[in-house]
Amino acid sequence: MSDYLIKATAFEGTVRAYAIKSTELVEEARKRHDTWATASAALGRTMTISAIMGAMLKGEDKLTIKLEGDGPTGPIVVDANAKGQVRGYITNPHVDFDLNAKGKLDVARAVGTAGNLSVVKDLGLKDHFTGQVPIVSGEVSEDFTYYFATSEQVPSAVGAGVLVNPDHTILAAGGFIVQVMPGASDEAIDLLENRIATIPPISTLIREGKSPEAILNILFGETNLNILDKLPVTFHCPCSIERISNAIRGLGNDEIDDMIKVDGGAEATCHFCNEHYHLSPDDLSKLKQSEELQ
Ligand code: ZN
């Protein structure tokens, strides 16, 4: 089963709900960045929630999430858009700790418990939304719950989990966001709070093979749920040799001459997907010539 997310409403549209299976997305990030177990969970939870937040956008809109704690992983940066495309990196991928007192990957220790979570939404036509909140726990899900309550003023329940195999590959990853709109009844809110407090961890449900639809059914009961859309989710980075070449061209001829004569070529690595690019002196001189032609 490939990764996808489900958008739904419940209780006559007064509750918005999203659930995602993101195992392959997190595994792709692990392979690209060589993340160790605790770092995989930190990056994976952030990417999972970012994928859902991307799906809340429309058209060409996109967002960038930065989780900057004081822990050993350093900043985590994730881009997501309305098309289910997600890319991300963690500054130090080689972080792995013993399980915490609850028997879970100790994400708070890896991320840190002080710092900031920021969300920048690029809504086209030079319209940007920026929200920033302090990190409240470093467990990621709780930090996003706090972000939604404080910065967007939408009471939300956020869950995200990653299970890692002994060989560090990703066993299961997934998440959900449930948001209460104005007009939601007290009964609906009570029922939801009760279900969210009692369901098994989301990563356990994904490992058991539960689909995003099944997870929403567990949360709401089939009668209350109205599924609106299904969106495939993939790791996608738009970087390319053309983009790197354009960036180098923009540095100007003198700089390119230096790269040719002093460095004997140019190397570039994309932070987001860890793709390596190499430009030979020949490649570089072509960039120079095309600037002279302009
Ligand atoms: Zn890239």
mmCIF file of C-alpha atoms and ligand atoms in Angstrom:
data_model
loop_
_atom_site.group_PDB
_atom_site.id
_atom_site.type_symbol
_atom_site.label_atom_id
_atom_site.label_comp_id
_atom_site.label_asym_id
_atom_site.label_seq_id
_atom_site.Cartn_x
_atom_site.Cartn_y
_atom_site.Cartn_z
ATOM 1 C CA MET A 1 0.000 0.000 0.000
ATOM 2 C CA SER A 2 1.554 3.303 -1.123
ATOM 3 C CA ASP A 3 1.360 6.320 1.162
ATOM 4 C CA TYR A 4 -1.714 8.515 1.033
ATOM 5 C CA LEU A 5 -3.810 10.768 3.186
ATOM 6 C CA ILE A 6 -7.531 11.130 3.627
ATOM 7 C CA LYS A 7 -9.399 14.409 4.122
ATOM 8 C CA ALA A 8 -12.769 14.140 5.820
ATOM 9 C CA THR A 9 -15.345 16.008 7.857
ATOM 10 C CA ALA A 10 -17.454 14.714 10.702
ATOM 11 C CA PHE A 11 -20.382 15.816 12.832
ATOM 12 C CA GLU A 12 -22.105 17.748 10.029
ATOM 13 C CA GLY A 13 -18.946 19.511 8.961
ATOM 14 C CA THR A 14 -18.133 20.920 12.399
ATOM 15 C CA VAL A 15 -15.023 18.741 12.665
ATOM 16 C CA ARG A 16 -12.265 18.461 10.045
ATOM 17 C CA ALA A 17 -10.168 15.321 10.052
ATOM 18 C CA TYR A 18 -7.077 14.076 8.266
ATOM 19 C CA ALA A 19 -5.249 10.754 8.548
ATOM 20 C CA ILE A 20 -2.110 9.629 6.762
ATOM 21 C CA LYS A 21 0.043 6.575 6.254
ATOM 22 C CA SER A 22 3.591 7.882 5.693
ATOM 23 C CA THR A 23 5.815 4.809 6.093
ATOM 24 C CA GLU A 24 7.385 5.066 2.626
ATOM 25 C CA LEU A 25 7.854 8.835 2.906
ATOM 26 C CA VAL A 26 9.798 8.451 6.156
ATOM 27 C CA GLU A 27 11.755 5.463 4.804
ATOM 28 C CA GLU A 28 12.762 7.498 1.738
ATOM 29 C CA ALA A 29 13.978 10.314 4.030
ATOM 30 C CA ARG A 30 15.873 7.772 6.148
ATOM 31 C CA LYS A 31 17.630 6.328 3.112
ATOM 32 C CA ARG A 32 18.508 9.711 1.656
ATOM 33 C CA HIS A 33 19.807 11.239 4.887
ATOM 34 C CA ASP A 34 20.995 8.081 6.696
ATOM 35 C CA THR A 35 18.979 8.973 9.787
ATOM 36 C CA TRP A 36 19.457 6.873 12.920
ATOM 37 C CA ALA A 37 16.436 5.674 14.872
ATOM 38 C CA THR A 38 15.639 8.637 17.136
ATOM 39 C CA ALA A 39 16.438 11.125 14.368
ATOM 40 C CA SER A 40 14.194 9.111 11.998
ATOM 41 C CA ALA A 41 11.324 9.469 14.448
ATOM 42 C CA ALA A 42 11.908 13.217 14.902
ATOM 43 C CA LEU A 43 12.145 13.926 11.169
ATOM 44 C CA GLY A 44 9.408 11.389 10.373
ATOM 45 C CA ARG A 45 6.877 12.875 12.792
ATOM 46 C CA THR A 46 7.603 16.372 11.455
ATOM 47 C CA MET A 47 7.282 15.234 7.814
ATOM 48 C CA THR A 48 4.065 13.353 8.552
ATOM 49 C CA ILE A 49 2.364 16.379 10.126
ATOM 50 C CA SER A 50 3.791 18.682 7.438
ATOM 51 C CA ALA A 51 2.279 16.438 4.737
ATOM 52 C CA ILE A 52 -1.162 16.898 6.297
ATOM 53 C CA MET A 53 -0.674 20.649 6.673
ATOM 54 C CA GLY A 54 0.377 20.813 3.014
ATOM 55 C CA ALA A 55 -2.848 19.031 2.084
ATOM 56 C CA MET A 56 -4.814 21.746 3.911
ATOM 57 C CA LEU A 57 -3.547 24.217 1.269
ATOM 58 C CA LYS A 58 -4.877 24.708 -2.266
ATOM 59 C CA GLY A 59 -3.457 24.811 -5.806
ATOM 60 C CA GLU A 60 0.176 25.888 -5.983
ATOM 61 C CA ASP A 61 0.376 26.949 -2.320
ATOM 62 C CA LYS A 62 3.148 25.465 -0.208
ATOM 63 C CA LEU A 63 4.632 25.695 3.251
ATOM 64 C CA THR A 64 7.911 25.372 5.099
ATOM 65 C CA ILE A 65 8.082 24.040 8.648
ATOM 66 C CA LYS A 66 11.115 24.634 10.859
ATOM 67 C CA LEU A 67 11.469 22.844 14.162
ATOM 68 C CA GLU A 68 14.472 24.393 15.874
ATOM 69 C CA GLY A 69 15.086 22.848 19.271
ATOM 70 C CA ASP A 70 18.163 22.924 21.499
ATOM 71 C CA GLY A 71 18.748 19.167 21.211
ATOM 72 C CA PRO A 72 21.487 17.291 19.321
ATOM 73 C CA THR A 73 19.527 16.874 16.060
ATOM 74 C CA GLY A 74 19.677 20.610 15.357
ATOM 75 C CA PRO A 75 16.986 22.190 13.184
ATOM 76 C CA ILE A 76 14.536 20.046 11.203
ATOM 77 C CA VAL A 77 13.237 21.666 7.994
ATOM 78 C CA VAL A 78 10.351 20.307 5.910
ATOM 79 C CA ASP A 79 8.627 21.609 2.764
ATOM 80 C CA ALA A 80 5.166 20.371 1.779
ATOM 81 C CA ASN A 81 2.546 21.388 -0.764
ATOM 82 C CA ALA A 82 -1.088 20.802 -1.678
ATOM 83 C CA LYS A 83 -0.112 18.034 -4.128
ATOM 84 C CA GLY A 84 1.139 15.627 -1.478
ATOM 85 C CA GLN A 85 4.798 16.348 -2.242
ATOM 86 C CA VAL A 86 7.060 16.504 0.801
ATOM 87 C CA ARG A 87 10.808 16.918 1.299
ATOM 88 C CA GLY A 88 12.806 17.474 4.449
ATOM 89 C CA TYR A 89 16.055 17.151 6.338
ATOM 90 C CA ILE A 90 17.413 17.001 9.849
ATOM 91 C CA THR A 91 20.659 18.865 10.535
ATOM 92 C CA ASN A 92 22.323 15.990 12.405
ATOM 93 C CA PRO A 93 20.835 12.680 11.231
ATOM 94 C CA HIS A 94 23.118 10.521 13.419
ATOM 95 C CA VAL A 95 21.190 10.732 16.668
ATOM 96 C CA ASP A 96 20.033 7.636 18.503
ATOM 97 C CA PHE A 97 19.147 7.295 22.184
ATOM 98 C CA ASP A 98 17.788 4.544 24.401
ATOM 99 C CA LEU A 99 13.995 4.356 24.570
ATOM 100 C CA ASN A 100 12.363 6.727 27.060
ATOM 101 C CA ALA A 101 10.494 5.753 30.249
ATOM 102 C CA LYS A 102 7.366 4.987 28.180
ATOM 103 C CA GLY A 103 9.313 2.568 25.957
ATOM 104 C CA LYS A 104 9.216 4.957 23.000
ATOM 105 C CA LEU A 105 11.882 6.608 20.868
ATOM 106 C CA ASP A 106 13.120 9.576 22.901
ATOM 107 C CA VAL A 107 12.286 12.295 20.382
ATOM 108 C CA ALA A 108 12.136 15.091 22.972
ATOM 109 C CA ARG A 109 15.730 14.377 24.003
ATOM 110 C CA ALA A 110 16.827 14.434 20.350
ATOM 111 C CA VAL A 111 14.936 17.580 19.343
ATOM 112 C CA GLY A 112 15.298 19.433 22.636
ATOM 113 C CA THR A 113 12.642 20.930 24.876
ATOM 114 C CA ALA A 114 13.355 24.611 24.214
ATOM 115 C CA GLY A 115 13.362 26.491 20.933
ATOM 116 C CA ASN A 116 10.868 27.407 18.230
ATOM 117 C CA LEU A 117 8.437 25.849 15.798
ATOM 118 C CA SER A 118 7.732 28.058 12.804
ATOM 119 C CA VAL A 119 5.382 27.687 9.850
ATOM 120 C CA VAL A 120 5.720 29.801 6.705
ATOM 121 C CA LYS A 121 2.907 29.440 4.166
ATOM 122 C CA ASP A 122 3.589 30.652 0.636
ATOM 123 C CA LEU A 123 0.109 31.425 -0.657
ATOM 124 C CA GLY A 124 1.102 32.896 -4.032
ATOM 125 C CA LEU A 125 0.826 36.524 -5.184
ATOM 126 C CA LYS A 126 3.522 37.375 -2.638
ATOM 127 C CA ASP A 127 1.112 36.533 0.152
ATOM 128 C CA HIS A 128 2.848 34.882 3.097
ATOM 129 C CA PHE A 129 1.588 33.670 6.432
ATOM 130 C CA THR A 130 4.134 33.150 9.195
ATOM 131 C CA GLY A 131 3.388 31.643 12.576
ATOM 132 C CA GLN A 132 5.871 30.871 15.319
ATOM 133 C CA VAL A 133 5.472 29.308 18.742
ATOM 134 C CA PRO A 134 7.912 28.106 21.385
ATOM 135 C CA ILE A 135 8.546 24.372 21.593
ATOM 136 C CA VAL A 136 6.482 23.030 24.493
ATOM 137 C CA SER A 137 7.597 19.387 24.671
ATOM 138 C CA GLY A 138 9.941 18.429 21.816
ATOM 139 C CA GLU A 139 7.746 15.376 21.121
ATOM 140 C CA VAL A 140 6.598 17.118 17.896
ATOM 141 C CA SER A 141 2.863 16.233 17.964
ATOM 142 C CA GLU A 142 2.265 18.263 21.130
ATOM 143 C CA ASP A 143 4.259 21.126 19.661
ATOM 144 C CA PHE A 144 1.981 21.238 16.622
ATOM 145 C CA THR A 145 -1.109 20.976 18.834
ATOM 146 C CA TYR A 146 0.158 24.060 20.645
ATOM 147 C CA TYR A 147 0.931 25.771 17.328
ATOM 148 C CA PHE A 148 -2.630 25.271 16.020
ATOM 149 C CA ALA A 149 -4.205 26.459 19.280
ATOM 150 C CA THR A 150 -1.983 29.526 19.635
ATOM 151 C CA SER A 151 -0.997 30.655 16.165
ATOM 152 C CA GLU A 152 -4.034 29.591 14.090
ATOM 153 C CA GLN A 153 -6.588 29.605 16.936
ATOM 154 C CA VAL A 154 -8.014 26.257 15.845
ATOM 155 C CA PRO A 155 -8.400 23.691 18.644
ATOM 156 C CA SER A 156 -6.749 20.590 17.203
ATOM 157 C CA ALA A 157 -5.645 17.120 18.192
ATOM 158 C CA VAL A 158 -2.416 16.132 16.445
ATOM 159 C CA GLY A 159 -0.882 12.659 16.466
ATOM 160 C CA ALA A 160 2.143 11.338 14.603
ATOM 161 C CA GLY A 161 4.244 8.249 15.176
ATOM 162 C CA VAL A 162 7.154 6.345 13.670
ATOM 163 C CA LEU A 163 8.215 2.768 14.445
ATOM 164 C CA VAL A 164 11.769 1.750 13.544
ATOM 165 C CA ASN A 165 13.022 -1.798 12.860
ATOM 166 C CA PRO A 166 16.167 -3.102 14.617
ATOM 167 C CA ASP A 167 18.076 -2.561 11.333
ATOM 168 C CA HIS A 168 16.969 1.131 11.405
ATOM 169 C CA THR A 169 14.567 0.822 8.446
ATOM 170 C CA ILE A 170 11.089 2.265 8.991
ATOM 171 C CA LEU A 171 8.474 -0.273 10.109
ATOM 172 C CA ALA A 172 5.468 2.052 10.209
ATOM 173 C CA ALA A 173 4.676 5.775 10.178
ATOM 174 C CA GLY A 174 1.472 7.752 10.183
ATOM 175 C CA GLY A 175 -0.496 10.531 11.748
ATOM 176 C CA PHE A 176 -3.745 12.396 12.109
ATOM 177 C CA ILE A 177 -5.025 15.912 12.690
ATOM 178 C CA VAL A 178 -8.545 16.547 13.988
ATOM 179 C CA GLN A 179 -9.760 20.162 14.121
ATOM 180 C CA VAL A 180 -12.843 21.471 15.843
ATOM 181 C CA MET A 181 -14.687 24.243 13.992
ATOM 182 C CA PRO A 182 -17.060 26.776 15.534
ATOM 183 C CA GLY A 183 -20.487 25.196 16.030
ATOM 184 C CA ALA A 184 -19.243 21.760 17.089
ATOM 185 C CA SER A 185 -21.505 20.302 19.772
ATOM 186 C CA ASP A 186 -20.302 19.457 23.272
ATOM 187 C CA GLU A 187 -21.282 15.827 22.629
ATOM 188 C CA ALA A 188 -19.092 15.667 19.538
ATOM 189 C CA ILE A 189 -16.149 17.185 21.416
ATOM 190 C CA ASP A 190 -16.636 14.826 24.399
ATOM 191 C CA LEU A 191 -16.837 11.781 22.131
ATOM 192 C CA LEU A 192 -13.708 12.837 20.227
ATOM 193 C CA GLU A 193 -11.691 13.583 23.347
ATOM 194 C CA ASN A 194 -12.640 10.184 24.682
ATOM 195 C CA ARG A 195 -11.696 8.349 21.476
ATOM 196 C CA ILE A 196 -8.401 10.230 21.047
ATOM 197 C CA ALA A 197 -7.470 9.461 24.658
ATOM 198 C CA THR A 198 -8.151 5.747 24.247
ATOM 199 C CA ILE A 199 -7.054 4.743 20.727
ATOM 200 C CA PRO A 200 -3.735 2.873 20.380
ATOM 201 C CA PRO A 201 -0.720 4.865 19.138
ATOM 202 C CA ILE A 202 -1.101 5.807 15.462
ATOM 203 C CA SER A 203 2.126 3.997 14.512
ATOM 204 C CA THR A 204 0.721 0.788 16.052
ATOM 205 C CA LEU A 205 -2.463 1.104 13.976
ATOM 206 C CA ILE A 206 -0.408 1.583 10.789
ATOM 207 C CA ARG A 207 1.812 -1.387 11.682
ATOM 208 C CA GLU A 208 -1.335 -3.504 12.092
ATOM 209 C CA GLY A 209 -2.208 -2.566 8.509
ATOM 210 C CA LYS A 210 -5.015 -0.109 9.288
ATOM 211 C CA SER A 211 -5.656 2.286 6.417
ATOM 212 C CA PRO A 212 -6.092 6.050 6.934
ATOM 213 C CA GLU A 213 -9.845 5.506 6.355
ATOM 214 C CA ALA A 214 -9.927 2.787 9.022
ATOM 215 C CA ILE A 215 -8.129 5.070 11.477
ATOM 216 C CA LEU A 216 -10.692 7.831 10.927
ATOM 217 C CA ASN A 217 -13.456 5.268 11.367
ATOM 218 C CA ILE A 218 -11.972 4.273 14.714
ATOM 219 C CA LEU A 219 -11.926 7.948 15.729
ATOM 220 C CA PHE A 220 -15.400 8.864 14.537
ATOM 221 C CA GLY A 221 -17.439 5.772 13.857
ATOM 222 C CA GLU A 222 -18.549 5.315 10.255
ATOM 223 C CA THR A 223 -21.858 7.097 10.693
ATOM 224 C CA ASN A 224 -20.289 10.431 11.563
ATOM 225 C CA LEU A 225 -17.653 10.450 8.869
ATOM 226 C CA ASN A 226 -17.792 12.093 5.434
ATOM 227 C CA ILE A 227 -14.689 11.322 3.356
ATOM 228 C CA LEU A 228 -13.894 14.185 0.959
ATOM 229 C CA ASP A 229 -10.631 13.366 -0.761
ATOM 230 C CA LYS A 230 -7.734 10.934 -1.040
ATOM 231 C CA LEU A 231 -4.274 12.293 -1.850
ATOM 232 C CA PRO A 232 -1.138 10.242 -2.663
ATOM 233 C CA VAL A 233 1.879 11.401 -0.620
ATOM 234 C CA THR A 234 5.467 11.137 -1.856
ATOM 235 C CA PHE A 235 8.968 12.355 -1.091
ATOM 236 C CA HIS A 236 9.602 14.827 -3.874
ATOM 237 C CA CYS A 237 12.353 17.406 -4.349
ATOM 238 C CA PRO A 238 12.331 19.691 -7.401
ATOM 239 C CA CYS A 239 16.103 20.197 -7.409
ATOM 240 C CA SER A 240 17.918 19.403 -10.662
ATOM 241 C CA ILE A 241 21.195 20.019 -12.489
ATOM 242 C CA GLU A 242 19.403 22.838 -14.364
ATOM 243 C CA ARG A 243 18.457 24.604 -11.134
ATOM 244 C CA ILE A 244 21.971 24.215 -9.722
ATOM 245 C CA SER A 245 23.395 25.514 -13.034
ATOM 246 C CA ASN A 246 21.085 28.525 -12.925
ATOM 247 C CA ALA A 247 22.201 29.295 -9.396
ATOM 248 C CA ILE A 248 25.874 29.081 -10.425
ATOM 249 C CA ARG A 249 25.209 31.211 -13.525
ATOM 250 C CA GLY A 250 23.786 33.856 -11.199
ATOM 251 C CA LEU A 251 27.122 34.093 -9.374
ATOM 252 C CA GLY A 252 28.694 35.724 -12.433
ATOM 253 C CA ASN A 253 31.662 35.019 -14.692
ATOM 254 C CA ASP A 254 34.425 35.904 -12.234
ATOM 255 C CA GLU A 255 33.116 33.443 -9.692
ATOM 256 C CA ILE A 256 32.713 30.750 -12.358
ATOM 257 C CA ASP A 257 36.302 31.372 -13.550
ATOM 258 C CA ASP A 258 37.477 30.786 -9.990
ATOM 259 C CA MET A 259 35.572 27.508 -9.837
ATOM 260 C CA ILE A 260 37.194 26.376 -13.074
ATOM 261 C CA LYS A 261 40.766 27.479 -12.334
ATOM 262 C CA VAL A 262 40.998 27.121 -8.555
ATOM 263 C CA ASP A 263 38.577 24.289 -7.765
ATOM 264 C CA GLY A 264 38.655 22.404 -11.078
ATOM 265 C CA GLY A 265 34.867 22.050 -11.089
ATOM 266 C CA ALA A 266 31.965 22.486 -8.703
ATOM 267 C CA GLU A 267 30.198 20.186 -6.266
ATOM 268 C CA ALA A 268 26.753 20.863 -4.864
ATOM 269 C CA THR A 269 24.524 18.883 -2.532
ATOM 270 C CA CYS A 270 20.816 19.561 -2.039
ATOM 271 C CA HIS A 271 20.061 19.910 1.699
ATOM 272 C CA PHE A 272 16.526 18.629 1.283
ATOM 273 C CA CYS A 273 17.119 15.377 -0.615
ATOM 274 C CA ASN A 274 20.899 14.902 -0.289
ATOM 275 C CA GLU A 275 21.283 14.571 -4.067
ATOM 276 C CA HIS A 276 24.864 15.302 -5.173
ATOM 277 C CA TYR A 277 25.630 17.316 -8.301
ATOM 278 C CA HIS A 278 28.971 17.640 -10.025
ATOM 279 C CA LEU A 279 29.847 20.217 -12.683
ATOM 280 C CA SER A 280 33.076 19.740 -14.634
ATOM 281 C CA PRO A 281 35.173 22.711 -15.855
ATOM 282 C CA ASP A 282 33.504 22.135 -19.264
ATOM 283 C CA ASP A 283 30.008 22.316 -17.754
ATOM 284 C CA LEU A 284 31.002 25.486 -15.934
ATOM 285 C CA SER A 285 32.453 27.230 -18.966
ATOM 286 C CA LYS A 286 29.194 26.557 -20.833
ATOM 287 C CA LEU A 287 27.358 28.437 -18.098
ATOM 288 C CA LYS A 288 29.766 31.314 -18.542
ATOM 289 C CA GLN A 289 29.299 31.435 -22.283
ATOM 290 C CA SER A 290 25.551 31.428 -22.058
ATOM 291 C CA GLU A 291 25.783 34.482 -19.818
ATOM 292 C CA GLU A 292 27.898 36.309 -22.440
ATOM 293 C CA LEU A 293 25.289 35.560 -25.076
ATOM 294 C CA GLN A 294 22.565 37.277 -23.123
HETATM 295 ZN ZN ZN B 1 16.839 18.146 -3.728
#
